[in-house]
N, CA, C and O of each residue as an XYZ file, in Angstrom:
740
protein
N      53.527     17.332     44.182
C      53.232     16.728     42.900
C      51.749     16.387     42.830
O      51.316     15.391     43.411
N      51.130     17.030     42.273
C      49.917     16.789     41.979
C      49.683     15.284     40.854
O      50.190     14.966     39.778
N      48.404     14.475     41.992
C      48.342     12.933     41.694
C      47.862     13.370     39.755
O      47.563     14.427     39.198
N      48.016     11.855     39.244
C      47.582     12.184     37.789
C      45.844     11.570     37.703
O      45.407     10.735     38.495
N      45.142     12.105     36.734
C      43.814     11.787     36.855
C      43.778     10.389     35.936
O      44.671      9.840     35.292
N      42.285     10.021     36.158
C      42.023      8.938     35.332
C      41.429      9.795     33.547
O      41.137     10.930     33.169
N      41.517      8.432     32.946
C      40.818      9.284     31.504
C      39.683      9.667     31.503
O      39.265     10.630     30.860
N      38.795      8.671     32.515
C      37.577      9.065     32.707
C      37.344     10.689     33.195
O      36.541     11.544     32.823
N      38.262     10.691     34.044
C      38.395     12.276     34.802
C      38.385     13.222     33.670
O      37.448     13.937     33.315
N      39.381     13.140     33.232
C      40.135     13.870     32.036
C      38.599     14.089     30.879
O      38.057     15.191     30.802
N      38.134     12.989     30.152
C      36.953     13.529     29.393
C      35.438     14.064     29.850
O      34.466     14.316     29.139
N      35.595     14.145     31.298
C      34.392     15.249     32.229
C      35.246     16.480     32.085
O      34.789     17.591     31.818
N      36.223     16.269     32.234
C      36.525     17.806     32.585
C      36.848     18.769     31.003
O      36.747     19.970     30.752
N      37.210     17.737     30.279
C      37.170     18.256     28.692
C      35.959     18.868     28.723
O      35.813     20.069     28.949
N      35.196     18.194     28.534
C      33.602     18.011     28.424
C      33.039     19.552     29.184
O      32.847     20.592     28.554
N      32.905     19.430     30.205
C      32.059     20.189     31.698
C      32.359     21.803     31.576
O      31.596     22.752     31.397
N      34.480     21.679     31.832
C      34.700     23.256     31.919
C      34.530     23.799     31.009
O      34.309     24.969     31.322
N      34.475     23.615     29.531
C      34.198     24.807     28.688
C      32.595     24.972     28.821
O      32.150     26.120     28.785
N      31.972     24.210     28.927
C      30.209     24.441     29.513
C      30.220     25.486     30.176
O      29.728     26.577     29.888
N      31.102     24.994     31.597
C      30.620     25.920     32.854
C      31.013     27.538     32.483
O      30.258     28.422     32.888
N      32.250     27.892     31.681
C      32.898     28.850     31.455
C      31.939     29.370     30.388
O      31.587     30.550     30.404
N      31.579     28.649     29.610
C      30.676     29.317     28.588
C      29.256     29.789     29.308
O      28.757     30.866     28.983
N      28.712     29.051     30.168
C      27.315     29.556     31.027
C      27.859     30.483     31.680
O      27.100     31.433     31.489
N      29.211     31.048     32.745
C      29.600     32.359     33.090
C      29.608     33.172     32.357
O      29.166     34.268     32.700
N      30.040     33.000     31.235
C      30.148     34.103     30.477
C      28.515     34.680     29.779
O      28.268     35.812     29.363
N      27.637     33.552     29.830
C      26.643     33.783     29.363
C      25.661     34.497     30.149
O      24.667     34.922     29.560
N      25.830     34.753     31.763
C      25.206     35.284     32.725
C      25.795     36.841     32.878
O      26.986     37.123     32.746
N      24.905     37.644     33.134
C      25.253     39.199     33.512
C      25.241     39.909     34.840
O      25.771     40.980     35.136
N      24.200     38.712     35.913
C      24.371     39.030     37.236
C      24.847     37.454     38.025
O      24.710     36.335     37.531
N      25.341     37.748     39.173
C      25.125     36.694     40.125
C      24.443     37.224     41.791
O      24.511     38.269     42.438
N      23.799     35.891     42.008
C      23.038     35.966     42.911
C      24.105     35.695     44.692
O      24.830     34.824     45.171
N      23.734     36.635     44.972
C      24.707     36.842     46.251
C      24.014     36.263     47.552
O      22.789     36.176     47.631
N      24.632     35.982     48.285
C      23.716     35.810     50.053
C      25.497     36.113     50.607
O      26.606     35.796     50.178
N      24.964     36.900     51.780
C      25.693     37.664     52.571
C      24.960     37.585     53.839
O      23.744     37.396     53.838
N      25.843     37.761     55.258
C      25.692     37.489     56.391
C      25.706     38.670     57.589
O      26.825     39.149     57.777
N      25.029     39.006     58.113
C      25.643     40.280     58.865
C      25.978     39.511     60.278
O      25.854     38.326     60.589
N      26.591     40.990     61.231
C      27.488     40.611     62.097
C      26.335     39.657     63.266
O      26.765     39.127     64.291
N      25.303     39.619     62.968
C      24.323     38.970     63.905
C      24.081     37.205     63.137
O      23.746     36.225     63.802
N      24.251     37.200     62.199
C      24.235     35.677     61.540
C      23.073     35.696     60.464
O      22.906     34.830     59.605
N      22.182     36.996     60.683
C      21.382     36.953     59.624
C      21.361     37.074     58.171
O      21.596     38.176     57.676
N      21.080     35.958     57.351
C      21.100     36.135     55.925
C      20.770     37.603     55.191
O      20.322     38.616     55.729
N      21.049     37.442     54.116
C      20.638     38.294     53.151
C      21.236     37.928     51.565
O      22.365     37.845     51.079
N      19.525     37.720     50.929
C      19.787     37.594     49.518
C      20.119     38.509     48.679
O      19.545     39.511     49.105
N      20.748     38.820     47.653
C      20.487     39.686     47.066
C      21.032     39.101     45.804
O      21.126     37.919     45.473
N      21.571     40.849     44.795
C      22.382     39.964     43.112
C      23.086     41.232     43.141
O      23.031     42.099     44.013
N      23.925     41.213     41.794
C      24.886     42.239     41.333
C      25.001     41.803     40.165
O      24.768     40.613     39.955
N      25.379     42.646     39.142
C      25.999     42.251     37.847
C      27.341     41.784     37.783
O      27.509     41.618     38.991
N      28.196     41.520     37.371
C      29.672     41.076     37.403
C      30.493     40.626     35.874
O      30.177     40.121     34.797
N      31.894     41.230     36.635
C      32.662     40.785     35.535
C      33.740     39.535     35.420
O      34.374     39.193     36.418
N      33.855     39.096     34.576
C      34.757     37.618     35.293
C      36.294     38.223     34.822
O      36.561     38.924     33.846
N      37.418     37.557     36.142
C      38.384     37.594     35.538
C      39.363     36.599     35.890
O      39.056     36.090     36.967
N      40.412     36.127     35.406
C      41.405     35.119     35.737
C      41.529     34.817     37.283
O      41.772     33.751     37.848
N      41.321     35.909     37.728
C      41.366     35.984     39.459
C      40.011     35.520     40.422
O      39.991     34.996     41.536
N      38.939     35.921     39.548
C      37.866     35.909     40.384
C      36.367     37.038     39.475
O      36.301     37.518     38.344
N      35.650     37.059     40.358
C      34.386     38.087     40.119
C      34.812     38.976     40.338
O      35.744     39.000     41.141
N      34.165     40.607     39.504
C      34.406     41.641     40.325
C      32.706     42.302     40.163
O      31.941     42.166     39.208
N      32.478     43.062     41.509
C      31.378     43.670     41.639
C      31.461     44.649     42.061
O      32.419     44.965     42.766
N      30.394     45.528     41.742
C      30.594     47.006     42.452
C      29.351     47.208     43.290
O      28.241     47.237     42.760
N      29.507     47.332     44.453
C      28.133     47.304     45.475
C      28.290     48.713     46.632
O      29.366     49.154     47.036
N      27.087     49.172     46.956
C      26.989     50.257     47.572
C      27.240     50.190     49.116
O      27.093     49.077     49.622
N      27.436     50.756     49.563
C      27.727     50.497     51.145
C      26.342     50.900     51.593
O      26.060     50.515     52.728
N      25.430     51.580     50.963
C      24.262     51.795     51.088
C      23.087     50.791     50.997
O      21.951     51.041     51.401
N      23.456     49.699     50.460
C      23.114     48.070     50.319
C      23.178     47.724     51.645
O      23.937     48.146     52.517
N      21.830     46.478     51.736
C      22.590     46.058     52.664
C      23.391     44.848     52.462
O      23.843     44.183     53.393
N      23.563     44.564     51.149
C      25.061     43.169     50.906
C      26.151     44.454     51.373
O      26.894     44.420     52.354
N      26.054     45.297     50.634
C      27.391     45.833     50.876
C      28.085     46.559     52.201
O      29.191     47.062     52.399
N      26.746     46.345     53.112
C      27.124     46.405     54.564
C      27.952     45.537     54.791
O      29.166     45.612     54.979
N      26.935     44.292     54.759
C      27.482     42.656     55.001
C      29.001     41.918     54.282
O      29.422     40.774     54.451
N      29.451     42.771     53.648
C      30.626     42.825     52.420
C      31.687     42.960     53.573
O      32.508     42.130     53.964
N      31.412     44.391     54.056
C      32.165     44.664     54.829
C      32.590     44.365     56.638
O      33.505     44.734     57.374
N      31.386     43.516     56.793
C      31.306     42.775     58.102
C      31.980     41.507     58.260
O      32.590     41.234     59.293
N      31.846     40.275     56.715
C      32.508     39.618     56.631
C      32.713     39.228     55.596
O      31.754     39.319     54.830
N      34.016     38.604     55.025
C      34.307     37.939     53.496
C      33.632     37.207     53.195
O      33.527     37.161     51.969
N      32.785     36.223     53.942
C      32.247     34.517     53.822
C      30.990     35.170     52.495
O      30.264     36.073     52.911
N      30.770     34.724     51.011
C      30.169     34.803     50.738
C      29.505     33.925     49.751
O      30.327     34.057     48.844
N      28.575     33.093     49.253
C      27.451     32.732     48.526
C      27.399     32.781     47.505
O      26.468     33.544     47.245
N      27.926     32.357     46.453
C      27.592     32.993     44.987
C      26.199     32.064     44.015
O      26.438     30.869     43.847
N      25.425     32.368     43.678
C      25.289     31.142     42.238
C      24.226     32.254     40.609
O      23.295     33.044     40.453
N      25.032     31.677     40.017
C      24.338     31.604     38.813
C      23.909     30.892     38.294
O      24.364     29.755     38.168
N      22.469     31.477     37.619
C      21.349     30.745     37.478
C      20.825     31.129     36.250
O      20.544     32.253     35.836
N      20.701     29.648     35.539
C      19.841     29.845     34.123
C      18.511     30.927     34.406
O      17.968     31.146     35.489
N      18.235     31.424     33.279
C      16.691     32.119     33.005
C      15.740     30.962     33.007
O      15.903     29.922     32.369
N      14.579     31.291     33.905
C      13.249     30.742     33.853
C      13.228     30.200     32.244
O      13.441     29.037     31.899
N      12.858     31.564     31.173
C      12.321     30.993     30.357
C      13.171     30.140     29.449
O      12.822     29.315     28.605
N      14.633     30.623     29.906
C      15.626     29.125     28.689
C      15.029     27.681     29.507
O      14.771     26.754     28.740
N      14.820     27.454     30.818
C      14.830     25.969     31.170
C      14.252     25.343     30.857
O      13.213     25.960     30.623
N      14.097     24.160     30.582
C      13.214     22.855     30.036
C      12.670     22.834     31.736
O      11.477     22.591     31.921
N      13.250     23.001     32.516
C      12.018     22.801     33.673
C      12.329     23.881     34.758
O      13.437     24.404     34.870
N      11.538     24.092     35.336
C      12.079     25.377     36.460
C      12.697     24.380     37.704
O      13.688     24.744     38.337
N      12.069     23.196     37.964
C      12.908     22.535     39.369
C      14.438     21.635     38.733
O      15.012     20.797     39.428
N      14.904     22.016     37.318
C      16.048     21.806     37.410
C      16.643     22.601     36.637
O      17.217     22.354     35.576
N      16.469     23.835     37.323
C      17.776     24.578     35.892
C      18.720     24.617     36.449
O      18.851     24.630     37.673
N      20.057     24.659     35.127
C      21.414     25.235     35.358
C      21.835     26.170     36.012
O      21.669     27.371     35.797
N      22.567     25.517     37.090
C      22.819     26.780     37.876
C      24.705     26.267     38.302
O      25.258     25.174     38.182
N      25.270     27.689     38.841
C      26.731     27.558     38.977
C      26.609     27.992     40.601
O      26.541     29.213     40.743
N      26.578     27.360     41.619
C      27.399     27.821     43.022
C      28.571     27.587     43.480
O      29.235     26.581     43.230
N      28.970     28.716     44.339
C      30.141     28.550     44.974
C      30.199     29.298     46.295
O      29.438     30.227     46.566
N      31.107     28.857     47.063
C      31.632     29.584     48.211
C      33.011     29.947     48.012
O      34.074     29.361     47.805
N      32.451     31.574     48.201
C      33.832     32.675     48.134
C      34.398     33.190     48.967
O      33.903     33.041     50.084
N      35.537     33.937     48.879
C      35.986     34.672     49.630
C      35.608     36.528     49.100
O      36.001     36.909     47.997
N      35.042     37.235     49.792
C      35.241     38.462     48.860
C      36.338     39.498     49.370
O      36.420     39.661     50.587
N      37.234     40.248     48.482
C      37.789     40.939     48.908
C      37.791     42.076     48.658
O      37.958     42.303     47.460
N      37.592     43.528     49.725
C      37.530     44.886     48.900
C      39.074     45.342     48.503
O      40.109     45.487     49.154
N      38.648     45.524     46.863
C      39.429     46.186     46.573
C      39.703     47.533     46.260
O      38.973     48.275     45.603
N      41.401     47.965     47.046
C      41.482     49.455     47.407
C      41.214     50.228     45.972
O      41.269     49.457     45.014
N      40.938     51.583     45.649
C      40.710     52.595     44.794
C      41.878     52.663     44.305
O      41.929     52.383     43.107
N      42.842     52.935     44.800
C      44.301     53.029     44.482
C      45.218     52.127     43.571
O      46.299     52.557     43.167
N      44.946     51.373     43.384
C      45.361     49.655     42.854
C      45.187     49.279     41.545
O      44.100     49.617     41.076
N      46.026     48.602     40.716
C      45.833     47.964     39.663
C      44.880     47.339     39.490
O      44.353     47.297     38.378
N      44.326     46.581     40.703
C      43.152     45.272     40.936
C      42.369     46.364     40.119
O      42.402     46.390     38.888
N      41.613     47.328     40.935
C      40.954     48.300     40.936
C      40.325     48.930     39.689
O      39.160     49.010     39.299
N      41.703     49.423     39.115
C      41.756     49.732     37.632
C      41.200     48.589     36.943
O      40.185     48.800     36.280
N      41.760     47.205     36.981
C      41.105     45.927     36.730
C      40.224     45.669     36.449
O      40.095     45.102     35.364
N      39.221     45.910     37.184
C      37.582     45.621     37.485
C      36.733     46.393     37.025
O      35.727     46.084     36.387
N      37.124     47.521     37.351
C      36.536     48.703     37.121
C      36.458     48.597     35.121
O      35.397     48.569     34.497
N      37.551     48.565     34.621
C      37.815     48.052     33.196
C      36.836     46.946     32.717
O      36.313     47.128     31.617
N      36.558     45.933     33.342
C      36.035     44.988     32.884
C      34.820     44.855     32.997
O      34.160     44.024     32.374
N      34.319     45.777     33.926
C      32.775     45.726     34.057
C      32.137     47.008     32.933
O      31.055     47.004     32.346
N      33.244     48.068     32.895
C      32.652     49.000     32.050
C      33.159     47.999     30.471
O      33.562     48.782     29.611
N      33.170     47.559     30.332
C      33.595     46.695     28.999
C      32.125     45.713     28.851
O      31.701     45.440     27.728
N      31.653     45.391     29.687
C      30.661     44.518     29.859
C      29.373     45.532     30.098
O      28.356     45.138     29.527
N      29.245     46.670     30.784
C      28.369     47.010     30.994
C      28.354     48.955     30.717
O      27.511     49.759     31.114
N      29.160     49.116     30.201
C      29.242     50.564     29.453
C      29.682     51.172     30.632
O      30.157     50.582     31.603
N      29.421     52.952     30.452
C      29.812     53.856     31.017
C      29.182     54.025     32.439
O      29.793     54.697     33.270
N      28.034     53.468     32.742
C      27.384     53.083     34.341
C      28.489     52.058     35.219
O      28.472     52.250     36.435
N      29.107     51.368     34.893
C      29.769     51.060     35.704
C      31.119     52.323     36.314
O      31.363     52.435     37.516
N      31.851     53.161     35.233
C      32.923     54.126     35.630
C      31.700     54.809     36.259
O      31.948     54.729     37.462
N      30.474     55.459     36.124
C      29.788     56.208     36.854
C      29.680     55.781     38.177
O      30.116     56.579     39.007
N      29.147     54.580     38.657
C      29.366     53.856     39.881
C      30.755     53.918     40.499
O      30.903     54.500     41.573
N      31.191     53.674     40.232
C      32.923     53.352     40.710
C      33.199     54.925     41.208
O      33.536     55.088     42.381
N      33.078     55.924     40.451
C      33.969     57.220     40.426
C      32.366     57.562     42.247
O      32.658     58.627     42.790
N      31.561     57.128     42.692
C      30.363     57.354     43.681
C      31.438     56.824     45.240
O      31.876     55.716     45.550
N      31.542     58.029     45.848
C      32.563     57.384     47.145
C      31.636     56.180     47.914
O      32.313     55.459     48.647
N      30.367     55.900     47.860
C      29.577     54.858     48.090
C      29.705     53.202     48.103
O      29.543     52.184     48.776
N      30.162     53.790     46.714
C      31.027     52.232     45.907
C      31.587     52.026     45.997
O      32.581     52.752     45.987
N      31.600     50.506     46.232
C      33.361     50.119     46.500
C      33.185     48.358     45.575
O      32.211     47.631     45.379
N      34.436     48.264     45.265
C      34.456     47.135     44.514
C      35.239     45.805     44.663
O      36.463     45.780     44.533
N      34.464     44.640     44.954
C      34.969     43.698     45.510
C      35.068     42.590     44.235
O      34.604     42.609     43.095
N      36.054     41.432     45.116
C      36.567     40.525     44.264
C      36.448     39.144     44.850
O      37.278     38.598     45.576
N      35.194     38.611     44.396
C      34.732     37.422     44.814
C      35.364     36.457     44.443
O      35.212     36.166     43.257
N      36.428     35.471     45.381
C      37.350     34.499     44.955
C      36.831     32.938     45.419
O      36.761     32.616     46.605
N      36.560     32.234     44.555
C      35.731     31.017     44.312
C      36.621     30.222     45.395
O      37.815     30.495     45.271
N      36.306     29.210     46.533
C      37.095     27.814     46.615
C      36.021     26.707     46.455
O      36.130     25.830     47.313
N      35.355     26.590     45.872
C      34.727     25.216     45.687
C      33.033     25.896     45.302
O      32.250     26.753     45.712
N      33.158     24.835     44.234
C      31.423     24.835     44.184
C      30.588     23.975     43.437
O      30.678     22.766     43.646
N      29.828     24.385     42.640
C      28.723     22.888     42.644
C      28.090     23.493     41.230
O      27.737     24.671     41.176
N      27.967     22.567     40.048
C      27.698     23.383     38.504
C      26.377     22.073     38.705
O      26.763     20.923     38.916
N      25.051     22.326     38.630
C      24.251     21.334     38.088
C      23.604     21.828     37.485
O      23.005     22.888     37.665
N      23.620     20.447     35.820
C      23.147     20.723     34.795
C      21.272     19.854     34.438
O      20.667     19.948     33.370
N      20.922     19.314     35.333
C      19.781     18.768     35.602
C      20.062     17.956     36.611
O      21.066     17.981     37.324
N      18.574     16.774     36.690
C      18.079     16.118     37.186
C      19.092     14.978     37.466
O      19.326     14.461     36.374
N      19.734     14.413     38.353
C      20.733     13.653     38.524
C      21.947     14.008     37.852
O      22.572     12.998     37.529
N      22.586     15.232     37.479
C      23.887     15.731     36.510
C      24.496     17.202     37.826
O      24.748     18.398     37.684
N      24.507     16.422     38.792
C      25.539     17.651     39.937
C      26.804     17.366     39.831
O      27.191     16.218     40.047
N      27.723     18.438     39.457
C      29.126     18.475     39.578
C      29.620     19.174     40.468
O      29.604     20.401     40.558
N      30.210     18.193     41.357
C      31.274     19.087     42.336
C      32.611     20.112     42.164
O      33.237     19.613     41.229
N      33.209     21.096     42.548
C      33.988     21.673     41.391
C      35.091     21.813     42.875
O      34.529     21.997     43.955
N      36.445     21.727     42.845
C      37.919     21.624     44.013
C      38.505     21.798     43.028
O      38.154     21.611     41.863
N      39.979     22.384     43.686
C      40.871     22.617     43.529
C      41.099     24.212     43.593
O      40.213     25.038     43.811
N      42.325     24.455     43.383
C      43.107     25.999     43.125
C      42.562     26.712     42.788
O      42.301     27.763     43.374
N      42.025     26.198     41.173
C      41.145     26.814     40.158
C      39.469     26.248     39.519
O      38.856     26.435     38.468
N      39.266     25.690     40.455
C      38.059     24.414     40.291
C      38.179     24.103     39.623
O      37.586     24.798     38.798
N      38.811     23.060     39.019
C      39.186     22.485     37.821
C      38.984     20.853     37.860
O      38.615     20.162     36.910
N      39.364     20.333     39.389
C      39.047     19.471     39.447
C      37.287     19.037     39.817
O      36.776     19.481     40.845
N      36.378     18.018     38.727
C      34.866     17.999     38.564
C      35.051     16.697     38.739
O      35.839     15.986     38.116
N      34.045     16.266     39.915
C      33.493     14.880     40.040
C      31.920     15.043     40.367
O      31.257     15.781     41.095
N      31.673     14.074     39.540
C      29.939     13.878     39.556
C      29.483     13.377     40.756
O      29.975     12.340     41.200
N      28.615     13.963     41.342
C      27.937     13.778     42.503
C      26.749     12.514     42.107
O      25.735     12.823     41.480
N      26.994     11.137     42.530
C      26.213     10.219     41.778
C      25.611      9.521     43.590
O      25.276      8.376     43.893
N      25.689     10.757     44.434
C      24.996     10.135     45.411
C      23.729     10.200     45.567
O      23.262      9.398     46.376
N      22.668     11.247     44.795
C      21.731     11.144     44.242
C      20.577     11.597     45.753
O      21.141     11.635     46.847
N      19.340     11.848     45.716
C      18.754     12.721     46.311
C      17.939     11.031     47.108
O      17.705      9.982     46.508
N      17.678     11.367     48.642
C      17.071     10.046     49.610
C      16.111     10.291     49.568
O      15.782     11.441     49.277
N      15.355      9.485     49.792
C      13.925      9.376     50.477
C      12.917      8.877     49.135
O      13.480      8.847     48.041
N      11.567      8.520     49.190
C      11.136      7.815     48.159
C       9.716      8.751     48.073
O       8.880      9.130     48.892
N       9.926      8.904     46.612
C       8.818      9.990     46.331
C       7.485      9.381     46.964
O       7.354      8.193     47.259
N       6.376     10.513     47.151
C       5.288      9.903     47.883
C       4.051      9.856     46.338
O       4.016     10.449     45.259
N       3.176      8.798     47.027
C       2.429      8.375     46.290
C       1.172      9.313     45.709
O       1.416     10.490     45.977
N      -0.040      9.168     45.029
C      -0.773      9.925     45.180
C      -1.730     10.104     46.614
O      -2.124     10.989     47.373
N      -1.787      9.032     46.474
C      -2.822      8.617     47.958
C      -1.731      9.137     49.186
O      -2.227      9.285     50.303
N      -0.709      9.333     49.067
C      -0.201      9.786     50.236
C      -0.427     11.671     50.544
O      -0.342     12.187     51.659
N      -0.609     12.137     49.732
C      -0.714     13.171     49.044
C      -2.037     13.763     49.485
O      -1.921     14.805     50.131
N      -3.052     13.403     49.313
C      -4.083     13.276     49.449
C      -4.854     13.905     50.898
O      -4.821     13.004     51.736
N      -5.256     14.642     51.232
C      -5.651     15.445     52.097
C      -6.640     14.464     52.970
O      -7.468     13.768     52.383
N      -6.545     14.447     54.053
C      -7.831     13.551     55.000
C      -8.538     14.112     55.469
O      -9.427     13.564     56.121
């Protein structure tokens, strides 16, 4: 039995998820970091399509994310406002999470799935990609992540479906430095 929320809960999350869902939908890539079998990072992006289930992406094995795809699931996601929409560049909107990715087989409904939804979003280059034995197409499945909308406004995002949002009001330590601290000797 899942506990019941407070009202307070209840009008963030009114509030927050159609935001956050509306800024996914408003983004065309997400920014990836992937790990290879040695522990070393790697940044990269992809375009993507959203679906009830998760992300879907189509990445090359010729990549090196899409090496790292296939070395391990653990992956990185965030989307990120445009430079030029932000009122400031050290706080734009951005959506992270930690995923699971999964390849999905050629053979499969998933498959058909994705493949559908990205060429819906991104025309006939995506079936061109897909039909490339290179490509393979994965399904980035969210468990938790972090939507901040500025300067003291971080939302934590849990649950099944991240649904459950609590404001991170623990706020950033240490005490800005002065000018004179600043100041070169």
């Amino acid at each position: 039995m899942k506990p019941e929320i407070s009202e307070q809960e209840q009008r963030l999350r009114d509030k927050l998820l159609p935001e956050i869902e509306t800024f996914k939908q408003q983004r065309k890539t997400l920014q990836l970091a992937t790990v290879d079998t040695d522990g070393q990072p790697n940044a990269s992006y992809a375009p993507f399509a959203l679906a009830d289930d998760g992300f879907y992406i189509l990445v090359s094995d010729l990549a090196r994310h899409g090496h790292n795809l296939k070395q391990s699931t653990k992956v990185s996601v965030m989307l990120v406002e445009d430079e030029a929409e932000a009122k400031s560049v050290f706080a734009r909107k951005r959506l992270t999470f930690d995923a699971m990715a999964q390849a999905v087989a050629r053979d499969t409904p998933s498959f058909s799935k994705g493949v559908s939804l990205l060429s819906k979003r991104f025309g006939d280059m995506s079936d061109n990609l897909a039909a490339l034995t290179d490509f393979n197409l994965y399904k980035l499945a969210p468990h938790q992540g972090l939507y901040v909308k500025g300067f003291g406004q971080a939302f934590s995002l849990t649950g099944s479906e991240l649904l459950d949002v609590n404001w991170k009001r623990d706020g950033h330590h240490g005490t800005p430095k002065t000018p004179e601290d600043m100041q070169v000797a």
